Amino acid sequence: CRTEERALLVSLARKGQVLEHAKRAQEALKVWTTTLEESKLLVSDARARLGVEIGEDLPISKDLSEDTMATHIGIPRQRLRAALEIEHMLNFFVANAYFQIKSNEQETESQSVKFHELEKSEEDHYEKAKLIRKEMLVDTQKKADALMTILRQKRQSHSFLQGLDSIFRAERGGIESQRILGRLQDLAAAINRQAKQIDEWKEAAVKLLLVPLVDEEEKDIRGDEYEISTQEQDKVYSYVDALRALVADFSDVISGQQNMRIEHEVRVAFRQAQEGGGHSPELLKQLLLLRQKLKPAVNLGSLRGVVTELRELRNLLRGQLERGSTRAGAELNILNSTLKDAQSMLTTQTKAAIMLEKDVELLTDTMNSRLEYYRQLQHISDTVAPHEEDLDDNGVERALSNHQEAERKIRTRIATLKSRSRYLENLREEATMDSPRLCTICQQAFEELTMQEETQALVEPVRQAENPSPSAIYSDIHRSTLNEIKNIDVNGSFGTKVDSLARHILWLREHDSGSKSIVFSQFRDFLDILARAFDKFKIKYTSIDKNHGIQKFKDDPGHSKFDAKMLTRGKIECFFFHARAHSSGLNLVVATHVFLCEPLINTAIELQAVARVHRIGQHQQTTVWMYLVDDTVERSIYDISLSRRMAHMGQTNGPAAVTVGTQVEMTESKIDAANTFQLEEAALDRLLSGGVSGGEMVDQDDLWSCLFRKNAQRSIQAGSCG
């Protein structure tokens, strides 16, 4: 009904425009004045309904949370905006009518009392339209102003990009380290050049983004501010696009991981600019060409790659020193000092790259908020555009007749909808009566159903115990270690568990440098999400589903003889492994960490991932990390899995089966024996449900126990968990 009422008012407003076009300003004024009063009632009703939803009578400019907007007041707020748009349009048209009448010398004598009265009415309605327009734009303007304030504060502070001192000199190195230190010096110089250019472009973009927002109807303006602001917005587009590309280059020099998506976008933008398209094409071409000149030579590699080479050389020199080489000892002393400085530089610049990406996001958000402001302003301007169709007398009459017919149909629909609304209101009143509600079909009383919201707990990893207690296979991660992992910054969020996994890998990068990890999940879809997150967080990985993925993981330069050309793109740290992979005989002893993304009732499935690492030929200490969400179904699954493994350990100790409650002395050898027993007894193909995305198969009793944490004595039937 409200939609039809708004449509009726718009039709009447357009009818007035036809009359104005026909030089019948008095008739147009009469139509617009009457319609304006009706629009005020519509606005008042919409404002009252919005007040009912949020508990008080509030203007459209009231600050509200996004969740509240989306759930309770989104629709009433939109209705209020639509009603205000109509009231703004009619005030503007009424002011136009007064201007037309005032300017008609046949009707109004210049500088007469009537002339000044009309002029006063004209100004009053223009001012009312201006206030309504401000109310409609206030949310967008406040958002843009808030982002502009953040930019202004950042501009006043010092740049977080610190220049790299020339502390790495080739002559400081020895015979074997001189070449690497020379590359490190060149990389530091390239990073400095990029950092300087980034600061210059940031300053140019911020300067353009801090230009005040312009309302084309403001007083004391020249009239070309709106056009100038549009031109400056195009320049901002160019600077932000170039900045995004240069920041990606900066990150590439640091981590060795190239952002292929941004490279593709830059090629497309440059080709479009060469053809004269896009925003400020000449400026964009100039910026992108300069960006290309600042890219370091490919043979320099990356800062992370050079640090890896230094570590490899350090290990080599240690071996030579153990064999009695005095030269190796002298060079090792120099190398240790340089490696410490290089590692510190890598850590600092990695954080700087993350902060730069956040700055580019802030610039992009500010740019988009300003664009949205001007888009809405343009939309409001379009609603009061003059009637463009050139009509003769017959055309005017036909247009008026068409409007009258449209108004008649709309009024008929409004009457029908109001009648239906009264019927529904009557039903609602009956529903609020004390007597029980009855179904119109079965004449039985309705039963009430209540729901509770389930909250999600924090994801915390647990580690397979090195000296397990009699009742546990995994031990909780040390609190200090967990805090270190949580405090690692990542750019963006993909959910608690995914973010925690990424932070954990980054933590290992610092505390177990050069180590490799296997990430296992029964769900291939989860690994797809994890892959997108690792791409975002610049963690290099491969998977069993990729071509030559296994070989790439094994032959990665991080664990083989260093090759400067291969190190230019960073090193692979993780291998993704899912339950449906055919892994029999697969040897991945180059990895020393296994991440289990969720607990499983059928532990034989997860043991196949552990067995890829913890097997004959593994000479390094291995660690298995189990991730689960506490106080959820995952905890129940883990408890069942733990009891099953304890039972298997009892079976491997003697002929008699051991009950779940029996205390079993858990030693590493017995855990291995129980794991081997489960792998030999289990038929993995029977433990997985059908379909590409299916999870493990469990008994119905286990499924019931997982969901409700108690064993329901029901018949065992196969069901799909997950």
CSV table of C-alpha atoms in Angstrom, one decimal, residues 144-556:
chain,number,residue,atom,x,y,z
A,144,ALA,CA,32.9,9.5,4.4
A,145,ASP,CA,33.8,12.2,7.0
A,146,ALA,CA,34.9,9.5,9.5
A,147,LEU,CA,37.2,7.8,7.0
A,148,MET,CA,38.5,11.2,6.0
A,149,THR,CA,39.3,12.0,9.6
A,150,ILE,CA,41.3,8.8,9.9
A,151,LEU,CA,43.2,9.7,6.8
A,152,ARG,CA,43.9,13.2,8.2
A,153,GLN,CA,45.2,11.7,11.4
A,154,LYS,CA,47.5,9.3,9.6
A,155,ARG,CA,48.7,12.1,7.4
A,156,GLN,CA,49.8,14.1,10.5
A,157,SER,CA,51.8,11.2,11.9
A,158,HIS,CA,55.1,10.0,10.6
A,159,SER,CA,55.2,7.3,7.9
A,160,PHE,CA,55.6,3.8,9.2
A,161,LEU,CA,58.0,2.9,6.4
A,162,GLN,CA,61.5,3.4,7.7
A,163,GLY,CA,64.3,3.6,5.2
A,164,LEU,CA,66.8,0.7,5.2
A,165,ASP,CA,70.3,1.7,6.2
A,166,SER,CA,73.0,0.6,3.9
A,167,ILE,CA,74.5,-1.8,6.5
A,168,PHE,CA,75.0,-4.7,4.1
A,169,ARG,CA,78.3,-4.3,2.2
A,170,ALA,CA,79.7,-6.9,0.0
A,171,GLU,CA,83.2,-6.4,1.4
A,172,ARG,CA,82.1,-7.4,4.8
A,173,GLY,CA,81.4,-11.0,3.6
A,174,GLY,CA,83.7,-13.8,3.1
A,175,ILE,CA,84.5,-15.8,0.1
A,176,GLU,CA,81.2,-17.7,0.0
A,177,SER,CA,78.9,-15.0,1.5
A,178,GLN,CA,80.1,-12.0,-0.6
A,179,ARG,CA,77.7,-12.7,-3.5
A,180,ILE,CA,74.7,-13.1,-1.2
A,181,LEU,CA,75.5,-10.0,0.8
A,182,GLY,CA,75.8,-8.0,-2.5
A,183,ARG,CA,72.3,-9.1,-3.5
A,184,LEU,CA,71.0,-8.1,0.0
A,185,GLN,CA,72.5,-4.7,-0.4
A,186,ASP,CA,70.8,-4.3,-3.8
A,187,LEU,CA,67.5,-5.5,-2.4
A,188,ALA,CA,67.7,-2.9,0.5
A,189,ALA,CA,68.2,-0.2,-2.1
A,190,ALA,CA,65.2,-1.3,-4.2
A,191,ILE,CA,63.0,-1.5,-1.1
A,192,ASN,CA,64.0,2.1,-0.2
A,193,ARG,CA,63.1,3.4,-3.6
A,194,GLN,CA,59.7,1.7,-3.6
A,195,ALA,CA,59.0,2.9,0.0
A,196,LYS,CA,59.8,6.5,-1.0
A,197,GLN,CA,57.5,6.4,-4.1
A,198,ILE,CA,54.7,4.8,-2.0
A,199,ASP,CA,54.8,7.6,0.4
A,200,GLU,CA,54.7,10.2,-2.4
A,201,TRP,CA,51.7,8.5,-4.0
A,202,LYS,CA,49.9,8.1,-0.7
A,203,GLU,CA,50.3,11.8,0.0
A,204,ALA,CA,48.9,12.7,-3.4
A,205,ALA,CA,45.9,10.4,-2.9
A,206,VAL,CA,45.2,11.6,0.6
A,207,LYS,CA,45.4,15.2,-0.5
A,208,LEU,CA,42.7,14.6,-3.1
A,209,LEU,CA,40.5,12.5,-0.7
A,210,LEU,CA,40.6,15.2,1.9
A,211,VAL,CA,38.9,17.8,-0.4
A,212,PRO,CA,35.6,18.7,1.4
A,213,LEU,CA,32.4,17.1,0.0
A,214,VAL,CA,30.4,19.5,-2.1
A,215,ASP,CA,26.7,19.8,-2.3
A,216,GLU,CA,25.9,21.5,-5.6
A,217,GLU,CA,23.1,23.5,-4.0
A,218,GLU,CA,25.3,25.0,-1.2
A,219,LYS,CA,25.6,28.7,-1.0
A,220,ASP,CA,28.8,30.6,-1.7
A,221,ILE,CA,30.1,28.3,-4.3
A,222,ARG,CA,31.3,29.0,-7.8
A,223,GLY,CA,29.1,26.4,-9.5
A,224,ASP,CA,32.0,24.2,-10.8
A,225,GLU,CA,32.8,22.4,-7.6
A,226,TYR,CA,30.8,19.3,-8.5
A,227,GLU,CA,32.5,19.0,-11.8
A,228,ILE,CA,35.9,19.5,-10.2
A,229,SER,CA,35.2,17.0,-7.5
A,230,THR,CA,34.3,14.4,-10.2
A,231,GLN,CA,37.6,15.1,-12.0
A,232,GLU,CA,39.6,14.7,-8.7
A,233,GLN,CA,37.8,11.5,-8.0
A,234,ASP,CA,39.1,10.1,-11.3
A,235,LYS,CA,42.6,11.1,-10.2
A,236,VAL,CA,42.1,9.3,-6.9
A,237,TYR,CA,41.2,6.2,-8.8
A,238,SER,CA,44.5,6.3,-10.7
A,239,TYR,CA,46.6,6.9,-7.7
A,240,VAL,CA,44.9,4.1,-5.7
A,241,ASP,CA,45.2,1.6,-8.5
A,242,ALA,CA,48.9,2.5,-9.0
A,243,LEU,CA,49.5,2.3,-5.2
A,244,ARG,CA,47.8,-1.1,-5.0
A,245,ALA,CA,50.2,-2.4,-7.7
A,246,LEU,CA,53.3,-0.8,-6.1
A,247,VAL,CA,52.4,-2.2,-2.7
A,248,ALA,CA,52.0,-5.7,-4.2
A,249,ASP,CA,55.5,-5.2,-5.8
A,250,PHE,CA,56.9,-4.2,-2.3
A,251,SER,CA,55.3,-7.3,-0.7
A,252,ASP,CA,56.8,-9.4,-3.6
A,253,VAL,CA,60.3,-8.1,-2.9
A,254,ILE,CA,59.8,-9.0,0.8
A,255,SER,CA,58.1,-12.4,0.7
A,256,GLY,CA,58.9,-13.6,-2.9
A,257,GLN,CA,55.2,-14.2,-3.6
A,258,GLN,CA,53.7,-12.5,-6.6
A,259,ASN,CA,50.1,-11.4,-6.5
A,260,MET,CA,48.9,-12.6,-9.9
A,261,ARG,CA,45.4,-11.1,-9.5
A,262,ILE,CA,46.8,-7.6,-9.2
A,263,GLU,CA,49.2,-8.2,-12.1
A,264,HIS,CA,46.2,-9.1,-14.3
A,265,GLU,CA,44.2,-6.1,-13.1
A,266,VAL,CA,47.2,-3.8,-13.9
A,267,ARG,CA,47.6,-5.2,-17.4
A,268,VAL,CA,43.9,-4.7,-18.1
A,269,ALA,CA,43.9,-1.1,-16.6
A,270,PHE,CA,47.0,-0.2,-18.6
A,271,ARG,CA,45.6,-1.5,-21.9
A,272,GLN,CA,42.4,0.4,-21.2
A,273,ALA,CA,44.3,3.6,-20.4
A,274,GLN,CA,46.3,3.3,-23.7
A,275,GLU,CA,42.9,3.2,-25.5
A,276,GLY,CA,41.8,6.4,-23.7
A,277,GLY,CA,39.4,4.6,-21.4
A,278,GLY,CA,39.1,4.5,-17.6
A,279,HIS,CA,39.7,7.2,-15.0
A,280,SER,CA,42.4,9.8,-15.9
A,281,PRO,CA,44.0,7.5,-18.5
A,282,GLU,CA,47.1,9.7,-19.0
A,283,LEU,CA,47.8,9.9,-15.3
A,284,LEU,CA,47.4,6.2,-14.9
A,285,LYS,CA,49.8,5.4,-17.7
A,286,GLN,CA,52.4,7.7,-16.2
A,287,LEU,CA,52.1,6.1,-12.8
A,288,LEU,CA,52.1,2.5,-14.0
A,289,LEU,CA,55.2,3.1,-16.2
A,290,LEU,CA,57.0,4.6,-13.2
A,291,ARG,CA,56.0,1.6,-11.1
A,292,GLN,CA,57.5,-0.7,-13.7
A,293,LYS,CA,60.8,1.1,-13.5
A,294,LEU,CA,60.9,0.6,-9.7
A,295,LYS,CA,60.6,-3.2,-9.9
A,296,PRO,CA,63.9,-4.8,-9.0
A,297,ALA,CA,65.6,-7.3,-11.3
A,298,VAL,CA,64.2,-10.8,-11.1
A,299,ASN,CA,67.6,-12.3,-10.4
A,300,LEU,CA,67.8,-10.4,-7.1
A,301,GLY,CA,65.1,-12.6,-5.7
A,302,SER,CA,63.3,-11.7,-2.5
A,303,LEU,CA,64.4,-10.7,1.0
A,304,ARG,CA,62.9,-13.9,2.5
A,305,GLY,CA,64.8,-16.0,-0.2
A,306,VAL,CA,68.1,-14.3,0.7
A,307,VAL,CA,67.6,-15.0,4.4
A,308,THR,CA,67.0,-18.6,3.6
A,309,GLU,CA,70.2,-18.7,1.5
A,310,LEU,CA,72.1,-17.2,4.5
A,311,ARG,CA,70.7,-19.9,6.8
A,312,GLU,CA,71.7,-22.6,4.3
A,313,LEU,CA,75.2,-21.2,4.1
A,314,ARG,CA,75.4,-21.0,7.9
A,315,ASN,CA,74.7,-24.7,8.1
A,316,LEU,CA,77.3,-25.4,5.5
A,317,LEU,CA,79.9,-23.3,7.3
A,318,ARG,CA,79.1,-25.0,10.6
A,319,GLY,CA,79.9,-28.4,8.9
A,320,GLN,CA,83.2,-27.1,7.6
A,321,LEU,CA,84.0,-25.6,11.0
A,322,GLU,CA,83.4,-29.0,12.6
A,323,ARG,CA,85.9,-30.5,10.2
A,324,GLY,CA,88.5,-28.0,11.3
A,325,SER,CA,88.3,-25.1,8.8
A,326,THR,CA,89.5,-21.9,10.4
A,327,ARG,CA,88.3,-19.9,7.4
A,328,ALA,CA,84.8,-21.2,7.9
A,329,GLY,CA,84.9,-20.1,11.5
A,330,ALA,CA,85.9,-16.5,10.6
A,331,GLU,CA,83.3,-16.3,7.9
A,332,LEU,CA,80.7,-17.8,10.2
A,333,ASN,CA,81.1,-15.0,12.7
A,334,ILE,CA,80.5,-12.4,10.0
A,335,LEU,CA,77.6,-14.4,8.7
A,336,ASN,CA,75.8,-14.7,12.0
A,337,SER,CA,75.8,-11.0,12.6
A,338,THR,CA,74.6,-10.3,9.1
A,339,LEU,CA,71.9,-13.0,9.3
A,340,LYS,CA,70.6,-11.4,12.6
A,341,ASP,CA,70.3,-8.0,10.9
A,342,ALA,CA,68.7,-9.5,7.8
A,343,GLN,CA,66.1,-11.4,9.9
A,344,SER,CA,65.3,-8.2,11.8
A,345,MET,CA,64.9,-6.4,8.5
A,346,LEU,CA,62.7,-9.1,7.1
A,347,THR,CA,60.4,-9.0,10.2
A,348,THR,CA,60.2,-5.2,10.1
A,349,GLN,CA,59.4,-5.0,6.4
A,350,THR,CA,56.9,-7.9,6.5
A,351,LYS,CA,54.9,-5.9,9.1
A,352,ALA,CA,55.3,-2.8,7.0
A,353,ALA,CA,53.9,-4.6,4.0
A,354,ILE,CA,50.8,-5.7,6.0
A,355,MET,CA,50.3,-2.1,7.2
A,356,LEU,CA,50.6,-0.8,3.7
A,357,GLU,CA,47.9,-3.2,2.5
A,358,LYS,CA,45.7,-1.9,5.3
A,359,ASP,CA,46.4,1.7,4.2
A,360,VAL,CA,45.5,0.9,0.6
A,361,GLU,CA,42.2,-0.6,1.9
A,362,LEU,CA,41.6,2.6,3.9
A,363,LEU,CA,42.2,4.7,0.8
A,364,THR,CA,39.9,2.5,-1.3
A,365,ASP,CA,37.1,2.6,1.4
A,366,THR,CA,37.4,6.4,1.6
A,367,MET,CA,37.3,6.7,-2.2
A,368,ASN,CA,34.2,4.5,-2.4
A,369,SER,CA,32.4,6.3,0.4
A,370,ARG,CA,33.0,9.6,-1.4
A,371,LEU,CA,31.8,8.1,-4.7
A,372,GLU,CA,28.7,6.8,-3.0
A,373,TYR,CA,28.0,10.3,-1.6
A,374,TYR,CA,28.2,11.8,-5.1
A,375,ARG,CA,26.2,9.0,-6.6
A,376,GLN,CA,23.3,9.6,-4.1
A,377,LEU,CA,23.6,13.3,-4.7
A,378,GLN,CA,23.3,12.8,-8.4
A,379,HIS,CA,20.3,10.5,-7.9
A,380,ILE,CA,18.5,13.2,-5.9
A,381,SER,CA,19.4,15.7,-8.6
A,382,ASP,CA,18.0,13.5,-11.3
A,383,THR,CA,14.6,13.3,-9.5
A,384,VAL,CA,14.1,17.1,-9.9
A,385,ALA,CA,15.4,17.2,-13.5
A,386,PRO,CA,13.1,19.4,-15.7
A,387,HIS,CA,10.7,17.9,-18.1
A,388,GLU,CA,12.6,17.3,-21.3
A,389,GLU,CA,9.9,16.1,-23.8
A,390,ASP,CA,8.8,18.8,-26.1
A,391,LEU,CA,5.0,18.7,-26.2
A,392,ASP,CA,2.5,20.7,-28.3
A,393,ASP,CA,-1.0,21.4,-27.0
A,394,ASN,CA,-2.3,18.0,-28.1
A,395,GLY,CA,0.7,16.3,-26.6
A,396,VAL,CA,0.1,18.1,-23.3
A,397,GLU,CA,-3.5,17.0,-23.2
A,398,ARG,CA,-2.5,13.4,-24.0
A,399,ALA,CA,0.1,13.4,-21.3
A,400,LEU,CA,-2.3,14.8,-18.7
A,401,SER,CA,-4.9,12.2,-19.7
A,402,ASN,CA,-2.4,9.4,-19.3
A,403,HIS,CA,-1.4,10.7,-15.9
A,404,GLN,CA,-5.1,10.9,-14.8
A,405,GLU,CA,-5.7,7.3,-16.0
A,406,ALA,CA,-2.6,6.1,-14.2
A,407,GLU,CA,-3.7,7.9,-11.0
A,408,ARG,CA,-7.1,6.2,-11.2
A,409,LYS,CA,-5.6,2.8,-11.4
A,410,ILE,CA,-3.2,3.5,-8.6
A,411,ARG,CA,-6.1,4.8,-6.4
A,412,THR,CA,-8.1,1.6,-7.1
A,413,ARG,CA,-5.1,-0.6,-6.1
A,414,ILE,CA,-4.7,1.5,-2.9
A,415,ALA,CA,-8.3,1.0,-2.0
A,416,THR,CA,-8.0,-2.8,-2.5
A,417,LEU,CA,-4.8,-3.0,-0.5
A,418,LYS,CA,-6.3,-1.0,2.4
A,419,SER,CA,-9.3,-3.3,2.5
A,420,ARG,CA,-7.0,-6.3,2.7
A,421,SER,CA,-4.9,-4.6,5.4
A,422,ARG,CA,-8.0,-4.0,7.5
A,423,TYR,CA,-8.8,-7.7,7.3
A,424,LEU,CA,-5.3,-8.7,8.3
A,425,GLU,CA,-5.4,-6.2,11.2
A,426,ASN,CA,-8.6,-7.8,12.4
A,427,LEU,CA,-6.9,-11.3,12.3
A,428,ARG,CA,-4.0,-9.9,14.3
A,429,GLU,CA,-6.3,-8.5,17.0
A,430,GLU,CA,-7.9,-11.9,17.3
A,431,ALA,CA,-4.5,-13.5,17.7
A,432,THR,CA,-3.7,-11.3,20.6
A,433,MET,CA,-6.8,-12.3,22.6
A,434,ASP,CA,-6.4,-14.4,25.7
A,435,SER,CA,-8.3,-17.4,24.3
A,436,PRO,CA,-6.0,-20.0,22.6
A,437,ARG,CA,-5.5,-19.7,18.8
A,438,LEU,CA,-7.2,-22.4,16.8
A,439,CYS,CA,-6.2,-23.8,13.4
A,440,THR,CA,-8.9,-23.0,10.9
A,441,ILE,CA,-8.5,-26.5,9.4
A,442,CYS,CA,-8.2,-28.9,12.3
A,443,GLN,CA,-9.7,-26.6,15.0
A,444,GLN,CA,-6.9,-27.5,17.4
A,445,ALA,CA,-4.9,-25.1,19.5
A,446,PHE,CA,-1.4,-24.0,18.2
A,447,GLU,CA,1.6,-25.1,20.1
A,448,GLU,CA,4.4,-22.6,20.8
A,449,LEU,CA,8.0,-23.4,19.7
A,450,THR,CA,10.9,-21.6,21.3
A,451,MET,CA,14.5,-21.3,20.1
A,452,GLN,CA,17.9,-20.5,21.7
A,453,GLU,CA,20.9,-19.0,20.1
A,454,GLU,CA,24.1,-21.1,20.2
A,455,THR,CA,27.3,-19.1,20.7
A,456,GLN,CA,30.7,-20.2,19.2
A,457,ALA,CA,33.7,-20.8,21.4
A,458,LEU,CA,37.3,-19.9,20.7
A,459,VAL,CA,39.3,-22.3,18.5
A,460,GLU,CA,42.4,-23.6,20.3
A,461,PRO,CA,44.8,-26.2,19.0
A,462,VAL,CA,45.9,-29.1,21.1
A,463,ARG,CA,49.2,-30.9,20.5
A,464,GLN,CA,50.0,-34.6,20.5
A,465,ALA,CA,51.6,-35.3,23.8
A,466,GLU,CA,55.2,-36.2,24.0
A,467,ASN,CA,54.8,-37.7,27.5
A,468,PRO,CA,51.0,-38.3,27.5
A,469,SER,CA,49.1,-38.8,30.7
A,470,PRO,CA,47.2,-42.1,31.2
A,471,SER,CA,44.0,-40.5,29.9
A,472,ALA,CA,45.1,-38.3,27.1
A,473,ILE,CA,46.9,-38.6,23.7
A,474,TYR,CA,47.0,-34.9,23.0
A,475,SER,CA,48.2,-32.2,25.5
A,476,ASP,CA,46.9,-28.6,25.6
A,477,ILE,CA,49.2,-26.1,23.9
A,478,HIS,CA,51.2,-24.0,26.4
A,479,ARG,CA,49.3,-20.8,27.2
A,480,SER,CA,52.3,-18.5,26.4
A,481,THR,CA,52.7,-20.2,23.0
A,482,LEU,CA,49.0,-19.8,22.3
A,483,ASN,CA,49.2,-16.1,23.2
A,484,GLU,CA,52.1,-15.6,20.8
A,485,ILE,CA,50.1,-17.2,18.0
A,486,LYS,CA,47.0,-15.1,18.8
A,487,ASN,CA,49.1,-11.9,18.7
A,488,ILE,CA,50.3,-12.4,15.2
A,489,ASP,CA,48.7,-9.9,12.8
A,490,VAL,CA,47.0,-11.2,9.6
A,491,ASN,CA,45.5,-9.0,6.9
A,492,GLY,CA,41.8,-9.9,6.9
A,493,SER,CA,39.7,-12.7,8.4
A,494,PHE,CA,38.3,-16.0,7.1
A,495,GLY,CA,36.8,-17.2,10.4
A,496,THR,CA,38.3,-18.1,13.8
A,497,LYS,CA,39.7,-21.6,12.9
A,498,VAL,CA,41.2,-20.5,9.5
A,499,ASP,CA,42.8,-17.4,11.0
A,500,SER,CA,44.2,-19.4,13.9
A,501,LEU,CA,45.7,-22.0,11.5
A,502,ALA,CA,47.3,-19.2,9.4
A,503,ARG,CA,48.7,-17.5,12.5
A,504,HIS,CA,50.1,-20.9,13.7
A,505,ILE,CA,52.0,-21.4,10.4
A,506,LEU,CA,53.4,-17.9,10.6
A,507,TRP,CA,54.4,-18.6,14.2
A,508,LEU,CA,56.3,-21.7,13.0
A,509,ARG,CA,58.0,-19.6,10.4
A,510,GLU,CA,59.7,-17.6,13.2
A,511,HIS,CA,60.2,-20.4,15.8
A,512,ASP,CA,60.9,-23.4,13.6
A,513,SER,CA,62.4,-21.8,10.5
A,514,GLY,CA,62.5,-24.0,7.5
A,515,SER,CA,60.0,-26.5,8.8
A,516,LYS,CA,57.2,-27.9,6.6
A,517,SER,CA,53.7,-28.8,7.6
A,518,ILE,CA,50.9,-31.1,6.4
A,519,VAL,CA,47.4,-29.7,6.8
A,520,PHE,CA,44.7,-32.4,6.8
A,521,SER,CA,40.9,-32.1,6.7
A,522,GLN,CA,38.2,-34.6,5.8
A,523,PHE,CA,36.5,-31.9,3.8
A,524,ARG,CA,38.0,-30.7,0.5
A,525,ASP,CA,35.7,-27.6,0.6
A,526,PHE,CA,37.4,-26.5,3.9
A,527,LEU,CA,40.8,-26.8,2.3
A,528,ASP,CA,39.6,-24.6,-0.6
A,529,ILE,CA,38.7,-21.9,1.9
A,530,LEU,CA,42.0,-22.4,3.6
A,531,ALA,CA,43.8,-22.0,0.2
A,532,ARG,CA,42.1,-18.6,-0.4
A,533,ALA,CA,43.1,-17.5,3.1
A,534,PHE,CA,46.7,-18.6,2.6
A,535,ASP,CA,46.9,-16.7,-0.7
A,536,LYS,CA,45.7,-13.6,1.2
A,537,PHE,CA,48.2,-14.1,4.0
A,538,LYS,CA,51.1,-14.9,1.7
A,539,ILE,CA,51.6,-18.5,2.9
A,540,LYS,CA,52.8,-20.6,0.0
A,541,TYR,CA,51.3,-24.1,-0.2
A,542,THR,CA,50.6,-26.9,-2.6
A,543,SER,CA,48.2,-29.9,-2.4
A,544,ILE,CA,47.8,-33.5,-3.4
A,545,ASP,CA,45.2,-32.4,-6.0
A,546,LYS,CA,47.6,-30.1,-7.8
A,547,ASN,CA,49.8,-31.3,-10.7
A,548,HIS,CA,53.2,-32.3,-9.4
A,549,GLY,CA,52.1,-31.0,-6.0
A,550,ILE,CA,53.8,-33.8,-4.1
A,551,GLN,CA,57.0,-33.5,-5.9
A,552,LYS,CA,57.1,-29.7,-5.5
A,553,PHE,CA,56.6,-30.1,-1.8
A,554,LYS,CA,59.4,-32.6,-1.5
A,555,ASP,CA,61.9,-30.8,-3.8
A,556,ASP,CA,61.2,-27.3,-2.4
